[in-house]
mmCIF file of C-alpha atoms in Angstrom:
data_model
loop_
_atom_site.group_PDB
_atom_site.id
_atom_site.type_symbol
_atom_site.label_atom_id
_atom_site.label_comp_id
_atom_site.label_asym_id
_atom_site.label_seq_id
_atom_site.Cartn_x
_atom_site.Cartn_y
_atom_site.Cartn_z
ATOM 1 C CA UNK A 267 113.739 82.497 119.940
ATOM 2 C CA UNK A 268 110.656 83.723 121.826
ATOM 3 C CA UNK A 269 107.112 82.943 120.781
ATOM 4 C CA UNK A 270 103.987 85.071 120.600
ATOM 5 C CA UNK A 271 100.285 84.548 120.195
ATOM 6 C CA UNK A 272 99.093 84.691 116.582
ATOM 7 C CA UNK A 273 96.368 87.398 116.842
ATOM 8 C CA UNK A 274 93.877 86.160 119.387
ATOM 9 C CA UNK A 275 93.935 82.524 118.339
ATOM 10 C CA UNK A 276 95.737 81.172 121.416
ATOM 11 C CA UNK A 277 98.308 79.564 119.143
ATOM 12 C CA UNK A 278 101.923 80.364 119.715
ATOM 13 C CA UNK A 279 104.277 81.073 116.823
ATOM 14 C CA UNK A 280 107.927 82.157 116.733
ATOM 15 C CA UNK A 281 108.372 85.912 116.710
ATOM 16 C CA UNK A 282 110.375 85.731 113.575
ATOM 17 C CA UNK A 283 108.982 83.963 110.539
ATOM 18 C CA UNK A 284 111.004 82.462 107.688
ATOM 19 C CA UNK A 285 110.001 82.907 104.077
ATOM 20 C CA UNK A 286 110.781 80.200 101.609
ATOM 21 C CA UNK A 287 110.076 82.062 98.378
ATOM 22 C CA UNK A 288 113.537 81.597 96.881
ATOM 23 C CA UNK A 289 114.087 78.047 98.061
ATOM 24 C CA UNK A 290 114.127 75.685 95.150
ATOM 25 C CA UNK A 291 114.737 78.681 92.771
ATOM 26 C CA UNK A 292 117.391 81.391 93.522
ATOM 27 C CA UNK A 293 118.566 79.425 96.597
ATOM 28 C CA UNK A 294 119.940 75.967 95.979
ATOM 29 C CA UNK A 295 118.401 73.020 97.746
ATOM 30 C CA UNK A 296 121.637 72.454 99.757
ATOM 31 C CA UNK A 297 121.647 76.052 101.005
ATOM 32 C CA UNK A 298 117.854 75.946 101.579
ATOM 33 C CA UNK A 299 118.215 72.931 103.847
ATOM 34 C CA UNK A 300 121.006 74.730 105.775
ATOM 35 C CA UNK A 301 118.770 77.720 106.218
ATOM 36 C CA UNK A 302 115.823 75.698 107.423
ATOM 37 C CA UNK A 303 117.972 73.648 109.762
ATOM 38 C CA UNK A 304 119.593 76.755 111.255
ATOM 39 C CA UNK A 305 116.188 78.524 111.689
ATOM 40 C CA UNK A 306 114.800 75.432 113.475
ATOM 41 C CA UNK A 307 117.834 75.140 115.689
ATOM 42 C CA UNK A 308 117.414 78.842 116.688
ATOM 43 C CA UNK A 309 113.929 78.086 117.867
ATOM 44 C CA UNK A 310 112.038 79.215 114.845
ATOM 45 C CA UNK A 311 108.742 77.558 113.906
ATOM 46 C CA UNK A 312 106.791 79.867 111.544
ATOM 47 C CA UNK A 313 107.470 78.908 107.847
ATOM 48 C CA UNK A 314 105.843 80.734 104.934
ATOM 49 C CA UNK A 315 105.592 79.733 101.245
ATOM 50 C CA UNK A 316 103.115 79.949 98.293
ATOM 51 C CA UNK A 317 102.069 77.750 95.407
ATOM 52 C CA UNK A 318 103.374 80.282 92.944
ATOM 53 C CA UNK A 319 106.961 80.327 94.311
ATOM 54 C CA UNK A 320 109.028 80.670 92.291
ATOM 55 C CA UNK A 321 107.622 80.403 88.811
ATOM 56 C CA UNK A 322 109.541 83.476 87.563
ATOM 57 C CA UNK A 323 112.943 82.014 88.485
ATOM 58 C CA UNK A 324 113.175 80.120 85.148
ATOM 59 C CA UNK A 325 111.396 79.797 81.879
ATOM 60 C CA UNK A 326 108.800 77.091 81.741
ATOM 61 C CA UNK A 327 108.175 76.890 85.471
ATOM 62 C CA UNK A 328 104.628 76.517 86.847
ATOM 63 C CA UNK A 329 105.666 77.325 90.391
ATOM 64 C CA UNK A 330 105.545 74.905 93.362
ATOM 65 C CA UNK A 331 109.302 74.432 93.657
ATOM 66 C CA UNK A 332 109.358 75.998 97.111
ATOM 67 C CA UNK A 333 106.560 73.776 98.400
ATOM 68 C CA UNK A 334 108.168 70.677 96.942
ATOM 69 C CA UNK A 335 111.460 71.419 98.630
ATOM 70 C CA UNK A 336 109.721 72.134 101.930
ATOM 71 C CA UNK A 337 107.819 68.909 101.532
ATOM 72 C CA UNK A 338 111.088 66.983 101.322
ATOM 73 C CA UNK A 339 112.459 68.800 104.393
ATOM 74 C CA UNK A 340 109.370 68.518 106.466
ATOM 75 C CA UNK A 341 109.445 64.719 106.619
ATOM 76 C CA UNK A 342 109.641 63.855 110.376
ATOM 77 C CA UNK A 343 109.588 67.672 111.173
ATOM 78 C CA UNK A 344 105.955 68.594 110.360
ATOM 79 C CA UNK A 345 104.912 68.732 114.052
ATOM 80 C CA UNK A 346 107.656 71.141 114.809
ATOM 81 C CA UNK A 347 106.547 73.947 112.474
ATOM 82 C CA UNK A 348 103.590 76.293 111.982
ATOM 83 C CA UNK A 349 103.242 76.059 108.188
ATOM 84 C CA UNK A 350 101.704 78.847 106.049
ATOM 85 C CA UNK A 351 101.105 78.788 102.323
ATOM 86 C CA UNK A 352 99.038 80.852 99.810
ATOM 87 C CA UNK A 353 96.906 80.478 96.758
ATOM 88 C CA UNK A 354 95.422 82.696 94.001
ATOM 89 C CA UNK A 355 98.633 84.164 92.440
ATOM 90 C CA UNK A 356 99.651 81.508 89.972
ATOM 91 C CA UNK A 357 99.396 83.032 86.481
ATOM 92 C CA UNK A 358 97.838 81.272 83.569
ATOM 93 C CA UNK A 359 100.667 79.301 81.881
ATOM 94 C CA UNK A 360 101.886 80.798 78.586
ATOM 95 C CA UNK A 361 105.230 81.022 76.836
ATOM 96 C CA UNK A 362 104.680 84.805 76.900
ATOM 97 C CA UNK A 363 105.162 84.831 80.717
ATOM 98 C CA UNK A 364 108.838 85.256 79.948
ATOM 99 C CA UNK A 365 110.351 87.982 77.922
ATOM 100 C CA UNK A 366 112.994 87.303 75.290
ATOM 101 C CA UNK A 367 115.789 87.807 77.907
ATOM 102 C CA UNK A 368 114.330 85.284 80.260
ATOM 103 C CA UNK A 369 112.862 87.840 82.678
ATOM 104 C CA UNK A 370 109.276 87.533 83.888
ATOM 105 C CA UNK A 371 106.469 89.365 82.125
ATOM 106 C CA UNK A 372 104.827 90.726 85.267
ATOM 107 C CA UNK A 373 102.289 92.777 83.386
ATOM 108 C CA UNK A 374 100.881 89.632 81.771
ATOM 109 C CA UNK A 375 101.151 87.647 85.010
ATOM 110 C CA UNK A 376 99.142 90.160 87.037
ATOM 111 C CA UNK A 377 96.360 90.061 84.438
ATOM 112 C CA UNK A 378 96.130 86.258 84.465
ATOM 113 C CA UNK A 379 96.456 85.390 88.129
ATOM 114 C CA UNK A 380 94.348 82.300 89.015
ATOM 115 C CA UNK A 381 92.228 84.329 91.448
ATOM 116 C CA UNK A 382 90.155 83.327 94.427
ATOM 117 C CA UNK A 383 87.225 81.462 92.977
ATOM 118 C CA UNK A 384 85.955 78.618 95.060
ATOM 119 C CA UNK A 385 87.065 75.767 92.809
ATOM 120 C CA UNK A 386 90.322 77.497 92.044
ATOM 121 C CA UNK A 387 91.150 77.743 95.829
ATOM 122 C CA UNK A 388 90.072 74.112 96.477
ATOM 123 C CA UNK A 389 92.237 72.748 93.714
ATOM 124 C CA UNK A 390 95.162 75.059 94.613
ATOM 125 C CA UNK A 391 95.120 73.924 98.226
ATOM 126 C CA UNK A 392 94.999 70.273 97.255
ATOM 127 C CA UNK A 393 98.085 70.820 95.013
ATOM 128 C CA UNK A 394 99.908 72.591 97.857
ATOM 129 C CA UNK A 395 99.123 69.827 100.307
ATOM 130 C CA UNK A 396 100.406 67.199 97.883
ATOM 131 C CA UNK A 397 103.699 69.107 97.343
ATOM 132 C CA UNK A 398 104.174 69.803 100.991
ATOM 133 C CA UNK A 399 103.537 66.175 101.984
ATOM 134 C CA UNK A 400 100.997 67.060 104.662
ATOM 135 C CA UNK A 401 97.264 66.713 105.207
ATOM 136 C CA UNK A 402 96.821 70.296 106.409
ATOM 137 C CA UNK A 403 98.448 73.713 106.611
ATOM 138 C CA UNK A 404 98.273 75.878 109.704
ATOM 139 C CA UNK A 405 97.584 79.122 107.788
ATOM 140 C CA UNK A 406 96.243 79.604 104.344
ATOM 141 C CA UNK A 407 96.253 83.001 102.633
ATOM 142 C CA UNK A 408 94.553 84.519 99.685
ATOM 143 C CA UNK A 409 97.805 85.697 98.241
ATOM 144 C CA UNK A 410 96.522 88.485 95.954
ATOM 145 C CA UNK A 411 93.148 90.012 96.663
ATOM 146 C CA UNK A 412 90.753 89.137 93.872
ATOM 147 C CA UNK A 413 88.174 91.906 93.376
ATOM 148 C CA UNK A 414 86.713 90.084 90.372
ATOM 149 C CA UNK A 415 85.313 87.282 92.401
ATOM 150 C CA UNK A 416 82.441 87.814 94.833
ATOM 151 C CA UNK A 417 83.755 87.878 98.385
ATOM 152 C CA UNK A 418 80.890 85.580 99.448
ATOM 153 C CA UNK A 419 82.148 82.842 97.111
ATOM 154 C CA UNK A 420 85.688 83.100 98.301
ATOM 155 C CA UNK A 421 84.866 83.231 102.021
ATOM 156 C CA UNK A 422 82.385 80.305 101.864
ATOM 157 C CA UNK A 423 84.977 78.135 100.113
ATOM 158 C CA UNK A 424 87.764 79.152 102.577
ATOM 159 C CA UNK A 425 85.490 78.391 105.503
ATOM 160 C CA UNK A 426 84.801 74.940 104.003
ATOM 161 C CA UNK A 427 88.554 74.247 103.818
ATOM 162 C CA UNK A 428 88.758 74.894 107.514
ATOM 163 C CA UNK A 429 85.728 72.732 108.239
ATOM 164 C CA UNK A 430 87.296 69.959 106.183
ATOM 165 C CA UNK A 431 90.386 70.003 108.433
ATOM 166 C CA UNK A 432 92.745 71.037 105.510
ATOM 167 C CA UNK A 433 93.413 74.497 107.001
ATOM 168 C CA UNK A 434 93.579 75.605 110.664
ATOM 169 C CA UNK A 435 93.557 79.362 110.159
ATOM 170 C CA UNK A 436 92.958 81.842 107.265
ATOM 171 C CA UNK A 437 94.751 84.948 106.163
ATOM 172 C CA UNK A 438 94.790 87.605 103.440
ATOM 173 C CA UNK A 439 97.682 89.382 101.662
ATOM 174 C CA UNK A 440 98.125 92.403 99.367
ATOM 175 C CA UNK A 441 94.680 93.840 100.308
ATOM 176 C CA UNK A 442 93.210 97.215 100.987
ATOM 177 C CA UNK A 443 91.670 98.194 104.380
ATOM 178 C CA UNK A 444 88.137 98.537 103.118
ATOM 179 C CA UNK A 445 88.244 95.071 101.773
ATOM 180 C CA UNK A 446 89.350 93.700 105.136
ATOM 181 C CA UNK A 447 86.390 95.390 106.791
ATOM 182 C CA UNK A 448 84.024 93.938 104.138
ATOM 183 C CA UNK A 449 85.539 90.472 104.713
ATOM 184 C CA UNK A 450 85.068 90.664 108.481
ATOM 185 C CA UNK A 451 81.488 91.833 108.146
ATOM 186 C CA UNK A 452 80.562 89.061 105.801
ATOM 187 C CA UNK A 453 82.141 86.419 108.014
ATOM 188 C CA UNK A 454 80.215 87.732 110.984
ATOM 189 C CA UNK A 455 76.906 87.843 109.062
ATOM 190 C CA UNK A 456 77.206 84.308 107.643
ATOM 191 C CA UNK A 457 79.184 82.573 110.372
ATOM 192 C CA UNK A 458 82.135 81.948 108.125
ATOM 193 C CA UNK A 459 85.631 81.521 109.479
ATOM 194 C CA UNK A 460 87.321 85.009 109.536
ATOM 195 C CA UNK A 461 90.959 85.694 108.689
ATOM 196 C CA UNK A 462 93.412 85.961 111.661
ATOM 197 C CA UNK A 463 96.487 87.133 109.738
ATOM 198 C CA UNK A 464 97.302 89.918 107.336
ATOM 199 C CA UNK A 465 100.507 89.586 105.379
ATOM 200 C CA UNK A 466 101.636 92.957 103.935
ATOM 201 C CA UNK A 467 104.825 94.753 103.192
ATOM 202 C CA UNK A 468 105.874 96.756 106.187
ATOM 203 C CA UNK A 469 109.202 98.270 107.302
ATOM 204 C CA UNK A 470 110.708 101.216 109.118
ATOM 205 C CA UNK A 471 110.607 103.682 106.237
ATOM 206 C CA UNK A 472 107.196 105.063 105.582
ATOM 207 C CA UNK A 473 105.529 104.714 102.140
ATOM 208 C CA UNK A 474 105.685 107.867 100.141
ATOM 209 C CA UNK A 475 102.785 110.236 99.867
ATOM 210 C CA UNK A 476 100.464 109.152 97.087
ATOM 211 C CA UNK A 477 101.654 105.569 97.203
ATOM 212 C CA UNK A 478 98.858 103.515 95.571
ATOM 213 C CA UNK A 479 100.029 100.018 96.415
ATOM 214 C CA UNK A 480 97.502 97.667 98.018
ATOM 215 C CA UNK A 481 100.419 95.657 99.429
ATOM 216 C CA UNK A 482 102.019 98.208 101.754
ATOM 217 C CA UNK A 483 100.811 99.068 105.251
ATOM 218 C CA UNK A 484 99.872 102.761 105.339
ATOM 219 C CA UNK A 485 98.677 104.961 108.251
ATOM 220 C CA UNK A 486 95.059 103.933 107.705
ATOM 221 C CA UNK A 487 95.755 100.226 107.686
ATOM 222 C CA UNK A 488 98.058 100.600 110.718
ATOM 223 C CA UNK A 489 95.199 102.291 112.633
ATOM 224 C CA UNK A 490 92.835 99.496 111.547
ATOM 225 C CA UNK A 491 95.197 96.856 112.854
ATOM 226 C CA UNK A 492 95.602 98.793 116.091
ATOM 227 C CA UNK A 493 91.869 98.568 116.614
ATOM 228 C CA UNK A 494 91.497 94.933 115.524
ATOM 229 C CA UNK A 495 94.011 93.072 117.500
ATOM 230 C CA UNK A 496 92.669 89.651 116.429
ATOM 231 C CA UNK A 497 94.222 90.293 113.003
ATOM 232 C CA UNK A 498 97.957 89.612 113.138
ATOM 233 C CA UNK A 499 100.274 91.597 110.896
ATOM 234 C CA UNK A 500 102.929 89.408 109.276
ATOM 235 C CA UNK A 501 105.377 91.883 107.631
ATOM 236 C CA UNK A 502 107.094 90.759 104.479
ATOM 237 C CA UNK A 503 110.209 92.545 103.093
ATOM 238 C CA UNK A 504 110.859 94.022 106.572
ATOM 239 C CA UNK A 505 114.326 95.152 105.678
ATOM 240 C CA UNK A 506 113.451 96.051 102.079
ATOM 241 C CA UNK A 507 115.897 93.601 100.484
ATOM 242 C CA UNK A 508 118.627 94.732 102.845
ATOM 243 C CA UNK A 509 118.898 98.310 101.663
ATOM 244 C CA UNK A 510 119.347 99.723 105.138
ATOM 245 C CA UNK A 511 122.876 98.449 105.350
ATOM 246 C CA UNK A 512 124.043 99.643 101.979
ATOM 247 C CA UNK A 513 123.617 103.237 100.826
ATOM 248 C CA UNK A 514 124.813 102.381 97.320
ATOM 249 C CA UNK A 515 122.248 99.569 97.047
ATOM 250 C CA UNK A 516 119.570 101.755 98.422
ATOM 251 C CA UNK A 517 120.250 104.576 95.902
ATOM 252 C CA UNK A 518 119.472 102.432 92.869
ATOM 253 C CA UNK A 519 117.103 99.762 94.208
ATOM 254 C CA UNK A 520 113.584 99.465 92.811
ATOM 255 C CA UNK A 521 112.262 98.717 96.325
ATOM 256 C CA UNK A 522 112.825 102.354 97.138
ATOM 257 C CA UNK A 523 110.323 103.548 94.587
ATOM 258 C CA UNK A 524 107.476 103.183 97.052
ATOM 259 C CA UNK A 525 109.323 104.885 99.915
ATOM 260 C CA UNK A 526 111.270 107.898 98.546
ATOM 261 C CA UNK A 527 109.944 110.884 100.427
ATOM 262 C CA UNK A 528 110.835 113.930 102.583
ATOM 263 C CA UNK A 529 111.386 112.015 105.746
ATOM 264 C CA UNK A 530 113.589 109.168 104.414
ATOM 265 C CA UNK A 531 116.899 110.970 105.374
ATOM 266 C CA UNK A 532 115.701 111.800 108.801
ATOM 267 C CA UNK A 533 114.549 108.269 109.591
ATOM 268 C CA UNK A 534 117.734 106.702 108.200
ATOM 269 C CA UNK A 535 119.852 109.148 110.206
ATOM 270 C CA UNK A 536 118.206 108.173 113.517
ATOM 271 C CA UNK A 537 118.261 104.583 112.591
ATOM 272 C CA UNK A 538 122.003 104.708 112.009
ATOM 273 C CA UNK A 539 122.522 106.501 115.303
ATOM 274 C CA UNK A 540 120.599 103.876 117.271
ATOM 275 C CA UNK A 541 122.341 101.063 115.490
ATOM 276 C CA UNK A 542 125.664 102.551 116.402
ATOM 277 C CA UNK A 543 124.682 102.842 120.008
ATOM 278 C CA UNK A 544 123.709 99.151 119.989
ATOM 279 C CA UNK A 545 126.776 98.038 118.142
ATOM 280 C CA UNK A 546 124.419 96.562 115.596
ATOM 281 C CA UNK A 547 123.638 97.055 111.901
ATOM 282 C CA UNK A 548 120.753 99.068 110.522
ATOM 283 C CA UNK A 549 119.107 95.846 109.098
ATOM 284 C CA UNK A 550 119.209 94.146 112.465
ATOM 285 C CA UNK A 551 118.002 97.257 114.243
ATOM 286 C CA UNK A 552 114.928 97.488 111.888
ATOM 287 C CA UNK A 553 114.022 93.968 112.697
ATOM 288 C CA UNK A 554 114.422 94.646 116.370
ATOM 289 C CA UNK A 555 112.223 97.685 116.061
ATOM 290 C CA UNK A 556 109.561 95.686 114.428
ATOM 291 C CA UNK A 557 109.878 92.915 117.123
ATOM 292 C CA UNK A 558 109.336 95.593 119.760
ATOM 293 C CA UNK A 559 105.987 96.748 118.247
ATOM 294 C CA UNK A 560 103.098 95.935 120.572
ATOM 295 C CA UNK A 561 100.026 97.857 119.294
ATOM 296 C CA UNK A 562 99.723 96.243 116.928
ATOM 297 C CA UNK A 563 102.263 93.471 117.216
ATOM 298 C CA UNK A 564 104.304 92.520 114.194
ATOM 299 C CA UNK A 565 105.762 89.212 113.032
ATOM 300 C CA UNK A 566 108.637 90.099 110.633
ATOM 301 C CA UNK A 567 108.950 87.654 107.754
ATOM 302 C CA UNK A 568 112.555 87.346 106.595
ATOM 303 C CA UNK A 569 113.644 85.716 103.353
ATOM 304 C CA UNK A 570 117.380 85.129 103.444
ATOM 305 C CA UNK A 571 118.874 83.948 100.133
ATOM 306 C CA UNK A 572 121.979 82.387 101.778
ATOM 307 C CA UNK A 573 122.807 80.783 105.250
ATOM 308 C CA UNK A 574 125.095 83.687 105.828
ATOM 309 C CA UNK A 575 122.279 86.215 105.441
ATOM 310 C CA UNK A 576 120.271 84.297 108.033
ATOM 311 C CA UNK A 577 123.139 84.240 110.478
ATOM 312 C CA UNK A 578 123.563 87.964 109.883
ATOM 313 C CA UNK A 579 119.961 88.652 110.837
ATOM 314 C CA UNK A 580 119.402 86.291 113.818
ATOM 315 C CA UNK A 581 121.228 88.550 116.344
ATOM 316 C CA UNK A 582 118.360 90.986 115.942
ATOM 317 C CA UNK A 583 116.422 88.653 118.356
ATOM 318 C CA UNK A 584 118.774 89.675 121.126
ATOM 319 C CA UNK A 585 118.581 93.419 120.638
ATOM 320 C CA UNK A 586 116.811 95.293 123.393
ATOM 321 C CA UNK A 587 115.699 98.855 122.519
ATOM 322 C CA UNK A 588 115.073 101.108 125.436
ATOM 323 C CA UNK A 589 112.162 103.489 125.707
ATOM 324 C CA UNK A 590 114.211 106.537 124.560
ATOM 325 C CA UNK A 591 115.504 104.657 121.479
ATOM 326 C CA UNK A 592 112.025 103.456 120.547
ATOM 327 C CA UNK A 593 110.679 107.009 120.890
ATOM 328 C CA UNK A 594 113.449 108.482 118.807
ATOM 329 C CA UNK A 595 112.929 105.953 116.054
ATOM 330 C CA UNK A 596 109.194 106.508 116.006
ATOM 331 C CA UNK A 597 109.441 110.349 116.082
ATOM 332 C CA UNK A 598 112.030 110.582 113.253
ATOM 333 C CA UNK A 599 110.927 112.379 110.132
ATOM 334 C CA UNK A 600 107.885 114.282 109.007
#
């Protein structure tokens, strides 16, 4: 697996990142270990988790299962990985976080996220470090942008975590472009450590007109990233839960709610044509397309639930799209 520079930090990371959200929850420990070992063997080094993963997997959880599992696996491997985790999105514990049928009450969770207050982040990071069994993380994200806490408080606290040696680099996730600009200006004004990574949802399909999500890269945010090359885009849900390979799954999947629009059919048609030319699958072709992006560059963050799903996606690393194929994929649709 090839590596690339993270933003303009000078630090090399693998071009494909591995998300551990389901590890310790939906994915068993045995399968999680197989996925992690296979990714490392393939040359991968960029691991991503969060302190809230995966509280919604079962009633009574407070999150942290993913970090705990990674902590066990990381023993004698810590120096081989670039480790990212996140804070701010653990909801206040309550029995009401789960509905009667055991599903998560996301409406309540979103109203009670821990947020990005200074003390909250300091305690959250200490908890993450303990679960991960390490004295530092390479990248620490504000998981969910907290507009209720002054940015100055959050940024000063985060900068202090870097100064203390507990964090190497900072990032932000699920955030609007205007907030990114405010963050950058405050860091420049006060000499605080600025974020070098932005983790957002990004894929081949374009978000639909009127999409109000702060979590999905739109045209404005793409332009912003093009002009600010020191901010690395890490794209989560790059294959939208695998819907590109399965029309039946795509037709009824909630993930499509943010993407249904007039150019979906045209983009899928070209994607399928190019995939056929390559002897590949649409999912792999989407990953390859993202890996070919240069302005701005993209680190796709995959989250396979099983070892078989990882093995199905890794061949995307070998796909070479020529200039004509890239142009057709880019031009497809409205």
